[in-house]
Amino acid sequence: MTNRSVILIAAGATFAGLVTAVPSPAAATDVAPHAAQLHWTRCGTKAYPKLQCSKVSTPLNHDNPSGRRITLALSRIPHTAKTSQGPLVVNPGGPGGSGLAMAGFVASSLPKDVAAQYDVIGFDPRGVGKSSPALDCVPKYFKPPRPDSVPRTLAAERTRRDRARNFAAECGRKYPDLLPYMDTVSAAKDLDVIRRATGAPKINYFGYSYGTYLGAVYAKLFPQRVRRLVLDSNVDPEGVWYEDNIGQNYAFDARQKAFAAWVAKHHATYRLGNDPAKVEAAWYRMRDAVRKQPAGKKVGPSELEETFLPGGYYNGYWPYLADAFAAYVNHKDQTALVTAYDQLGAVDAKGDNGYSVYLAVQCRDSRWPLSWKTWRNDSWKVHAKAPFYTWSNTWYNAPCASWPVAPLNPVRVSNHAIPPALLFQATEDAATPYAGGVALHRRLHGSSLVVEQGGGNHGVTLSGNACLDTYLTDYLAKGTVPRGNGSLGDVDAVCGTSPDPKPLTAEAARSATRANNKGGTLHGLLGFHG
């Protein structure tokens, strides 16, 4: 991990530094006068009534544009200002995340006068959701209860290993023609197909999580097509993908400890003790109990980990998770735990599709260890220090050890040819640890890094932090980025973190497990695996 001491300042402080304006070409040369190939129809929802939808055809193999074609599903909130700044293409990450609702979310979350200047465009990447064909290698693969993620015997390890190997084999059997073209480079080239279809000579891009890597790859392949580039919660481009997952294991364990500390702070509500270590020990006792007897015959240790993992992405879930935790430990109440799993951990058909695409892209993007001995040794080594999620994460990615398509080499995203990009990163982010934000910032020449000091959420803009959103808004509206003076090292601006949530009554916590606010809406769109 990169040393963070250079930015440890008082909570809530901000560093504005100097402000640099990104050159903004005249509208006549920056934005085409009309969309060239897209036919938009109304597809509004209750949340986003002005949403429009369309589809675009793209080559399956971009090296053979006259060959087979596939279809990408698109969504849009059109600009309403007299002068447009062009398309703002948004992506929630994954890989495997649907981006159709993201257009509505981003357009409604930005200030009205800023959103009005853009055609905010979401899309389902190849293989995802309403794009066609959509992947689903093994339906109901996550049907509960699954075997314990931590293999206590060699036989248990073989069972999980065979399960992962069979998933990879089934993907190869069902999609032999698609898997060679499920990768980030192909997805980035799809982005340029979308750009051409809008008629715009350049795009503005806004990506979260894996979407930051997709955006960086697009910028590498098409630097002359990038107008503005916003990257929030950044993938470390040097760790794609095996090393990045190991980094996650340590970081998620730290977030679980932060959750335990929060529960201990609110002992008066949850009655689980005021010592974080003892609260954490109680959680592992709960894990051992559901291993012996799954809660509601449904939530075993693997399901328990998947239920509490979202708390590592977004602390807005902590009150709901703490209520279920306390109900089980203090009152032997399994119902709240099952409800929390159904709301936050369970995988439906959409999740099956997302997982299939996640593996198809990550297994293809780069080389994974071929020897299972490497996976086993690394997992036990990390588990000894970070037991919360290590083995669960291992099995989530284990099909890559047997993937039926040969891997590619990761894209070297270093870039000196694009306008200044704006990067956002929380210092305690678990899904994309802080070091990745610094690493990408160093590789994108002229980029600006804005840090949420002490923040532990994954995806930090448009979720309630006014300081962060001011930098985002200024960039999208005027093309300005903050510039540090060197006193903060790699960092150009620092914002304080949003306050931790407050406990809820048991009745309020059980009425709706998903947090009903901007942060909860965003994290529902981002998902919980990348």
C-alpha positions as MATLAB code, in Angstrom:
seq = 'MTNRSVILIAAGATFAGLVTAVPSPAAATDVAPHAAQLHWTRCGTKAYPKLQCSKVSTPLNHDNPSGRRITLALSRIPHTAKTSQGPLVVNPGGPGGSGLAMAGFVASSLPKDVAAQYDVIGFDPRGVGKSSPALDCVPKYFKPPRPDSVPRTLAAERTRRDRARNFAAECGRKYPDLLPYMDTVSAAKDLDVIRRATGAPKINYFGYSYGTYLGAVYAKLFPQRVRRLVLDSNVDPEGVWYEDNIGQNYAFDARQKAFAAWVAKHHATYRLGNDPAKVEAAWYRMRDAVRKQPAGKKVGPSELEETFLPGGYYNGYWPYLADAFAAYVNHKDQTALVTAYDQLGAVDAKGDNGYSVYLAVQCRDSRWPLSWKTWRNDSWKVHAKAPFYTWSNTWYNAPCASWPVAPLNPVRVSNHAIPPALLFQATEDAATPYAGGVALHRRLHGSSLVVEQGGGNHGVTLSGNACLDTYLTDYLAKGTVPRGNGSLGDVDAVCGTSPDPKPLTAEAARSATRANNKGGTLHGLLGFHG';
ca = [
       0.000    0.000    0.000;
       1.167    3.525   -0.742;
       2.125    5.599    2.286;
      -0.806    7.884    3.097;
       0.953   10.069    5.654;
       1.234   12.964    3.240;
      -2.504   13.575    3.347;
      -3.359   12.942    6.991;
      -4.986   16.212    7.931;
      -7.815   17.235   10.229;
     -11.177   15.683    9.395;
     -13.387   17.951    7.374;
     -10.570   20.111    6.027;
     -10.326   20.844    2.327;
      -7.422   21.799    0.139;
      -8.393   23.814   -2.886;
      -4.922   24.439   -4.280;
      -4.753   26.102   -7.640;
      -7.457   25.556  -10.213;
      -6.574   24.711  -13.774;
      -9.035   25.044  -16.610;
      -9.129   22.243  -19.156;
      -9.116   23.695  -22.649;
     -12.663   23.413  -24.005;
     -12.907   23.443  -27.789;
     -15.702   25.475  -29.276;
     -19.047   23.721  -29.330;
     -19.123   23.713  -33.121;
     -16.026   21.525  -33.301;
     -16.546   19.632  -30.068;
     -20.039   18.277  -30.534;
     -21.692   17.012  -33.698;
     -25.045   18.636  -34.515;
     -27.097   15.438  -34.326;
     -27.039   11.769  -33.391;
     -26.029    9.833  -36.466;
     -27.432    6.324  -36.041;
     -29.533    6.065  -32.894;
     -33.316    5.951  -32.625;
     -34.413    6.847  -29.102;
     -37.734    5.718  -27.649;
     -39.347    6.540  -24.321;
     -38.604    4.026  -21.566;
     -39.080    6.138  -18.461;
     -39.353    4.627  -15.012;
     -40.971    5.949  -11.844;
     -37.555    7.094  -10.642;
     -36.391    8.445  -14.013;
     -39.443    9.352  -16.114;
     -37.452   11.131  -18.844;
     -35.265    8.131  -19.628;
     -34.973    7.129  -23.275;
     -33.650    3.854  -24.717;
     -31.964    2.719  -27.893;
     -29.729   -0.023  -29.256;
     -26.575   -0.054  -31.315;
     -24.891   -2.830  -33.247;
     -21.190   -3.524  -32.692;
     -18.781   -6.124  -34.112;
     -18.266   -9.178  -31.926;
     -14.659   -9.140  -33.116;
     -13.479   -5.596  -33.738;
     -10.634   -6.939  -35.853;
     -13.264   -8.331  -38.227;
     -15.857   -5.543  -38.486;
     -17.683   -7.242  -41.359;
     -18.242  -10.410  -39.305;
     -20.817  -11.289  -36.671;
     -22.390   -8.397  -34.794;
     -23.899   -8.130  -31.342;
     -26.211   -5.529  -29.791;
     -25.640   -3.056  -26.978;
     -28.570   -1.619  -25.019;
     -28.364    2.133  -24.363;
     -30.204    4.648  -22.213;
     -30.212    8.440  -22.238;
     -31.361   11.557  -20.465;
     -31.076   14.154  -23.266;
     -29.622   17.602  -22.789;
     -32.033   20.516  -22.465;
     -29.630   23.461  -22.561;
     -29.296   25.477  -25.755;
     -25.617   24.561  -25.978;
     -24.649   20.928  -25.433;
     -21.301   19.690  -24.155;
     -21.937   16.371  -25.901;
     -22.448   12.852  -24.575;
     -21.507   11.978  -21.005;
     -21.178    8.193  -21.052;
     -21.497    6.634  -17.585;
     -20.527    3.183  -16.289;
     -21.106    1.661  -12.815;
     -18.302   -0.898  -12.916;
     -18.297   -4.640  -12.575;
     -17.298   -5.968  -14.997;
     -20.831   -7.189  -15.461;
     -22.720   -4.188  -14.112;
     -25.748   -2.857  -15.965;
     -25.463    0.848  -16.721;
     -28.941    1.615  -18.013;
     -30.228    3.137  -14.772;
     -26.959    5.035  -14.262;
     -27.952    7.620  -16.859;
     -31.020    8.546  -14.839;
     -29.134    8.537  -11.556;
     -26.271   10.734  -12.747;
     -28.533   13.176  -14.583;
     -30.805   13.571  -11.545;
     -27.914   13.808   -9.058;
     -25.930   16.528  -10.827;
     -27.038   20.150  -10.484;
     -29.808   20.761  -13.013;
     -27.898   23.397  -14.935;
     -24.926   21.041  -15.347;
     -26.929   17.947  -16.262;
     -28.839   20.031  -18.815;
     -25.625   20.523  -20.805;
     -25.082   16.807  -21.461;
     -26.705   13.851  -23.106;
     -26.141   11.467  -20.194;
     -25.819    7.999  -21.709;
     -25.808    4.664  -19.907;
     -25.264    1.273  -21.469;
     -25.184   -2.432  -20.810;
     -21.724   -3.615  -21.879;
     -21.397   -6.639  -24.140;
     -22.856   -9.726  -22.543;
     -24.755   -7.759  -19.866;
     -28.451   -7.373  -19.149;
     -30.462   -6.136  -22.130;
     -27.525   -6.283  -24.508;
     -27.644   -9.316  -26.767;
     -26.516  -12.008  -26.371;
     -26.376  -11.948  -22.564;
     -24.285  -14.491  -20.667;
     -25.518  -16.842  -17.941;
     -23.085  -19.718  -17.612;
     -24.615  -21.561  -14.640;
     -28.046  -20.326  -13.477;
     -28.584  -20.398   -9.706;
     -24.878  -21.036   -9.087;
     -25.198  -19.154   -5.781;
     -28.250  -21.056   -4.547;
     -28.008  -21.284   -0.745;
     -26.693  -22.764    1.361;
     -23.330  -23.279   -0.313;
     -20.324  -25.032    1.177;
     -18.258  -23.122    3.713;
     -15.830  -20.838    1.898;
     -13.011  -21.774    4.300;
     -11.930  -25.322    3.392;
     -11.363  -27.214    6.631;
     -10.272  -30.411    4.879;
      -8.655  -31.337    1.578;
     -11.926  -32.985    0.576;
     -13.807  -29.738    1.190;
     -11.225  -27.850   -0.851;
     -11.574  -30.333   -3.730;
     -15.350  -29.879   -3.646;
     -15.053  -26.123   -4.025;
     -12.263  -26.458   -6.581;
     -14.333  -28.855   -8.701;
     -17.285  -26.504   -8.471;
     -15.217  -23.599   -9.816;
     -13.667  -25.761  -12.532;
     -17.107  -26.934  -13.640;
     -18.327  -23.340  -13.875;
     -15.463  -22.493  -16.233;
     -16.125  -25.608  -18.324;
     -19.831  -24.789  -18.600;
     -19.055  -21.245  -19.774;
     -16.806  -22.688  -22.454;
     -19.459  -25.156  -23.530;
     -22.266  -22.588  -23.758;
     -20.363  -19.617  -25.200;
     -17.335  -20.830  -27.188;
     -17.906  -18.146  -29.837;
     -18.317  -15.271  -27.355;
     -15.675  -15.821  -24.668;
     -12.671  -14.906  -26.888;
     -14.188  -11.412  -27.245;
     -15.255  -10.784  -23.662;
     -12.507   -8.447  -22.485;
     -11.924   -4.831  -21.546;
     -10.287   -3.884  -24.859;
     -13.342   -5.099  -26.783;
     -15.618   -3.214  -24.365;
     -13.528   -0.050  -24.845;
     -13.870   -0.375  -28.602;
     -17.630   -0.722  -28.066;
     -17.483    2.652  -26.324;
     -16.139    4.155  -29.512;
     -18.949    2.552  -31.483;
     -21.355    4.326  -29.108;
     -19.478    7.583  -29.622;
     -19.730    7.286  -33.405;
     -23.424    6.437  -33.161;
     -24.087    9.652  -31.232;
     -22.361   11.648  -33.950;
     -19.941   13.211  -31.461;
     -16.248   13.543  -32.365;
     -15.368   13.190  -28.661;
     -16.989   11.799  -25.537;
     -17.075   12.753  -21.901;
     -16.792    9.676  -19.684;
     -17.682    9.061  -16.034;
     -16.834    5.647  -14.574;
     -16.939    4.086  -11.125;
     -14.891    1.106   -9.904;
     -14.064   -1.236  -12.825;
     -15.466    1.562  -14.960;
     -12.294    3.507  -14.131;
     -10.177    0.812  -15.777;
     -12.529    0.678  -18.762;
     -12.234    4.453  -19.101;
      -8.451    4.382  -18.806;
      -8.234    1.683  -21.472;
     -10.534    3.669  -23.759;
      -8.364    6.734  -23.258;
      -5.273    4.702  -24.153;
      -6.840    3.333  -27.339;
      -8.583    6.557  -28.403;
      -6.849    9.506  -26.709;
      -7.965   11.908  -29.429;
     -11.601   11.009  -28.663;
     -11.505   11.972  -24.973;
     -12.932   15.347  -23.982;
     -13.402   14.941  -20.218;
     -12.670   11.913  -18.061;
     -13.998   11.357  -14.508;
     -12.802    8.243  -12.650;
     -14.182    7.442   -9.180;
     -12.744    4.656   -6.944;
      -9.889    3.582   -9.124;
      -8.643    0.144  -10.085;
      -4.892   -0.284   -9.692;
      -3.833   -0.821  -13.331;
      -0.697   -2.659  -12.219;
      -2.618   -5.388  -10.381;
      -5.045   -6.548  -13.044;
      -6.519   -8.840  -11.793;
      -5.059  -11.452   -9.416;
      -2.975   -9.041   -7.350;
      -5.846   -6.550   -7.123;
      -8.033   -9.235   -5.573;
      -5.397  -10.036   -2.949;
      -5.273   -6.350   -2.062;
      -9.039   -6.366   -1.630;
      -8.848   -9.147    0.946;
      -6.776   -7.069    3.378;
      -8.860   -3.962    2.760;
     -12.228   -5.670    3.272;
     -10.975   -7.157    6.513;
     -10.095   -3.646    7.666;
     -13.592   -2.425    6.776;
     -15.132   -5.304    8.720;
     -13.077   -4.199   11.716;
     -14.342   -0.649   11.187;
     -17.890   -2.027   11.250;
     -17.162   -3.862   14.508;
     -15.796   -0.626   16.006;
     -18.968    1.211   14.977;
     -21.145   -1.481   16.565;
     -19.056   -1.273   19.757;
     -19.469    2.509   19.796;
     -23.218    1.960   19.796;
     -23.301   -0.735   22.447;
     -26.323    0.938   24.043;
     -28.317    0.063   20.931;
     -26.899   -3.303   19.908;
     -25.759   -4.771   23.268;
     -22.837   -6.573   21.649;
     -20.107   -5.060   23.810;
     -18.113   -1.851   23.727;
     -14.814   -3.519   22.766;
     -14.394   -3.785   18.953;
     -12.306   -6.953   19.304;
     -15.054   -8.630   21.311;
     -17.695   -7.538   18.806;
     -15.616   -8.996   15.998;
     -15.193  -12.222   17.971;
     -18.979  -12.385   18.373;
     -19.362  -12.103   14.613;
     -17.019  -15.059   14.064;
     -18.941  -17.058   16.667;
     -22.077  -16.304   14.674;
     -20.287  -17.495   11.556;
     -19.367  -20.751   13.281;
     -22.949  -21.195   14.484;
     -24.467  -20.848   11.005;
     -21.818  -23.232    9.688;
     -23.248  -25.886   11.986;
     -26.862  -24.895   11.380;
     -27.635  -22.382    8.589;
     -30.031  -19.646    9.682;
     -33.444  -20.344    8.255;
     -31.855  -23.330    6.466;
     -30.513  -20.692    4.101;
     -27.720  -18.548    5.546;
     -24.541  -20.530    6.114;
     -21.050  -19.057    6.444;
     -20.683  -18.317    2.723;
     -24.038  -16.531    2.657;
     -23.152  -14.678    5.857;
     -19.987  -13.314    4.251;
     -21.927  -12.213    1.167;
     -24.503  -10.509    3.418;
     -21.939   -8.454    5.342;
     -19.662   -7.741    2.362;
     -21.836   -4.791    1.188;
     -21.007   -3.101    4.495;
     -17.422   -2.978    3.253;
     -18.573   -1.096    0.174;
     -20.925    1.325    1.887;
     -21.296    2.132    5.568;
     -24.898    3.182    5.023;
     -25.724   -0.516    5.354;
     -24.159   -0.786    8.814;
     -27.357   -0.078   10.819;
     -29.234   -2.813    8.952;
     -26.417   -5.320    9.284;
     -25.888   -4.493   12.959;
     -29.583   -5.026   13.674;
     -29.526   -8.489   12.064;
     -26.263   -9.317   13.858;
     -27.650   -8.271   17.251;
     -30.967  -10.037   16.720;
     -29.196  -13.305   16.015;
     -26.638  -13.084   18.834;
     -28.863  -11.618   21.541;
     -32.222  -13.186   20.749;
     -31.458  -16.233   18.585;
     -33.593  -14.517   15.944;
     -32.745  -15.952   12.523;
     -35.417  -14.013   10.624;
     -33.568  -10.686   10.568;
     -30.423  -12.402    9.316;
     -32.316  -14.143    6.510;
     -33.979  -10.849    5.565;
     -30.610   -9.092    5.421;
     -29.268  -11.882    3.202;
     -32.277  -11.668    0.881;
     -31.818   -7.907    0.551;
     -28.036   -7.627    0.339;
     -26.425  -11.015   -0.281;
     -28.750  -13.098   -2.425;
     -27.988  -13.471   -6.136;
     -30.864  -13.412   -8.629;
     -30.862  -13.959  -12.411;
     -29.402  -10.480  -12.920;
     -26.616  -11.413  -10.523;
     -26.004  -14.693  -12.364;
     -25.552  -12.692  -15.564;
     -23.264  -10.182  -13.853;
     -21.087  -12.929  -12.380;
     -20.750  -14.684  -15.727;
     -19.625  -11.459  -17.400;
     -17.351  -10.594  -14.481;
     -15.458  -13.845  -14.930;
     -15.542  -13.756  -18.726;
     -13.815  -10.357  -18.718;
     -11.423  -10.731  -15.804;
     -10.305  -14.260  -16.721;
      -9.646  -13.127  -20.305;
      -8.052   -9.761  -19.503;
      -4.865  -11.058  -17.911;
      -2.958  -14.100  -16.716;
      -4.003  -15.903  -13.537;
      -1.884  -18.527  -11.746;
      -2.276  -21.890  -13.448;
      -1.082  -23.865  -10.444;
      -3.756  -24.328   -7.791;
      -0.954  -24.580   -5.272;
      -0.295  -20.851   -5.800;
      -3.931  -19.975   -5.131;
      -4.037  -22.195   -2.032;
      -0.789  -20.905   -0.534;
      -1.667  -17.268   -1.170;
      -5.164  -17.719    0.258;
      -3.985  -19.308    3.503;
      -1.242  -16.707    3.877;
      -3.684  -13.817    3.484;
      -6.426  -15.549    5.478;
      -4.119  -15.696    8.492;
      -4.175  -11.884    8.634;
      -7.479  -11.117    6.899;
      -9.988  -13.932    7.475;
     -13.200  -12.040    6.784;
     -13.345  -12.384    3.005;
     -10.159  -14.022    1.698;
     -11.404  -17.515    0.892;
     -14.768  -16.253   -0.323;
     -12.952  -13.982   -2.770;
     -10.705  -16.859   -3.810;
     -13.666  -19.029   -4.792;
     -15.382  -16.114   -6.501;
     -12.426  -15.849   -8.877;
     -11.317  -19.498   -8.900;
     -12.876  -20.334  -12.309;
     -10.102  -18.186  -13.811;
      -7.637  -20.943  -12.870;
      -9.378  -23.177  -15.425;
     -10.735  -20.675  -17.910;
     -11.237  -22.204  -21.392;
      -9.904  -19.172  -23.293;
      -6.265  -18.103  -23.296;
      -5.564  -14.817  -21.464;
      -4.519  -11.520  -22.974;
      -1.909   -9.097  -21.674;
      -3.225   -6.141  -19.628;
      -3.233   -2.747  -21.296;
      -0.541   -0.359  -20.149;
      -2.736    2.649  -19.516;
      -0.016    5.305  -19.069;
      -1.143    8.302  -21.083;
       0.317   11.678  -22.022;
      -2.121   12.413  -24.845;
      -5.433   13.182  -23.117;
      -6.803   16.335  -21.479;
      -6.537   16.504  -17.676;
      -8.629   13.773  -16.067;
     -10.301   14.092  -12.659;
      -9.860   11.176  -10.234;
     -11.637   10.588   -6.904;
     -10.497    8.147   -4.216;
     -11.359    7.378   -0.589;
      -8.392    6.522    1.607;
     -10.061    3.477    3.190;
     -11.849    2.113    0.122;
     -11.800   -1.701    0.232;
     -12.931   -2.702   -3.261;
     -10.348   -0.461   -4.954;
      -7.739    0.360   -2.291;
      -6.198    3.807   -2.105;
      -2.890    2.813   -3.686;
      -4.710    2.150   -6.961;
      -5.932    5.729   -7.154;
      -2.401    7.035   -6.695;
      -1.019    4.562   -9.240;
      -3.547    5.561  -11.914;
      -3.067    9.261  -11.141;
       0.670    8.896  -11.777;
       0.036    7.174  -15.099;
      -2.450    9.703  -16.472;
      -0.282   12.731  -17.186;
      -1.889   15.971  -16.056;
      -4.652   14.270  -14.095;
      -5.910   15.615  -10.780;
      -6.521   13.422   -7.716;
      -9.172   14.404   -5.165;
      -9.130   12.332   -1.972;
     -11.794   11.718    0.642;
      -9.657   11.566    3.772;
     -10.822    8.802    6.109;
     -13.613    7.733    3.769;
     -14.265    4.010    3.510;
     -17.018    3.892    0.910;
     -16.554    2.668   -2.641;
     -17.928    5.240   -5.045;
     -17.773    8.636   -3.365;
     -19.158   11.262   -5.727;
     -22.901   11.934   -6.026;
     -23.469   10.212   -2.687;
     -23.801   13.136   -0.323;
     -20.318   14.652    0.089;
     -20.729   18.270   -1.024;
     -16.973   18.922   -1.132;
     -16.326   16.110   -3.571;
     -19.353   16.991   -5.670;
     -18.200   20.592   -6.003;
     -14.995   19.450   -7.703;
     -17.001   17.125   -9.946;
     -19.484   19.836  -10.869;
     -16.809   22.419  -11.639;
     -15.050   19.950  -13.916;
     -18.157   18.955  -15.842;
     -19.440   22.526  -16.071;
     -16.234   24.425  -16.848;
     -13.458   21.891  -17.265;
     -11.576   23.061  -14.145;
      -9.475   20.730  -12.033;
      -7.740   21.428   -8.693;
      -3.951   21.610   -8.653;
      -1.945   20.914   -5.508;
       1.245   22.780   -4.718;
       3.247   19.709   -3.751;
       2.611   19.882   -0.026;
       0.214   16.928   -0.232;
       2.418   14.755   -2.405;
       0.442   13.120   -5.176;
      -2.838   14.617   -4.003;
      -4.363   17.750   -5.517;
      -7.297   18.269   -3.143;
      -8.612   16.689    0.045;
     -12.158   16.544    1.347;
     -13.282   15.372    4.743;
     -15.374   12.243    4.935;
     -19.105   12.155    5.445;
     -20.135   11.203    8.997;
     -20.833    7.582    9.839;
     -24.497    6.574    9.956;
     -26.507    6.591   13.150;
     -28.199    3.484   14.556;
     -31.812    2.825   13.649;
     -34.566    1.330   15.722;
     -35.099   -2.360   15.061;
     -38.432   -1.555   13.415;
     -36.855    0.988   11.051;
     -33.898   -1.269   10.270;
     -36.131   -4.172    9.283;
     -38.609   -2.167    7.246;
     -36.138   -1.677    4.380;
     -32.606   -3.030    4.313;
     -31.472   -0.768    1.460;
     -30.538    2.718    2.630;
     -33.011    5.235    1.229;
     -30.695    8.067    0.221;
     -28.325    9.056   -2.577;
     -25.569    6.851   -1.253;
     -27.871    3.862   -0.993;
     -29.182    4.422   -4.518;
     -25.675    4.721   -5.933;
     -24.395    1.608   -4.192;
     -27.409   -0.352   -5.320;
     -26.366    0.503   -8.879;
     -22.666   -0.192   -8.346;
     -23.189   -3.665   -6.915;
     -20.792   -5.451   -4.595;
     -18.079   -7.088   -6.661;
     -15.913   -4.552   -8.358;
];
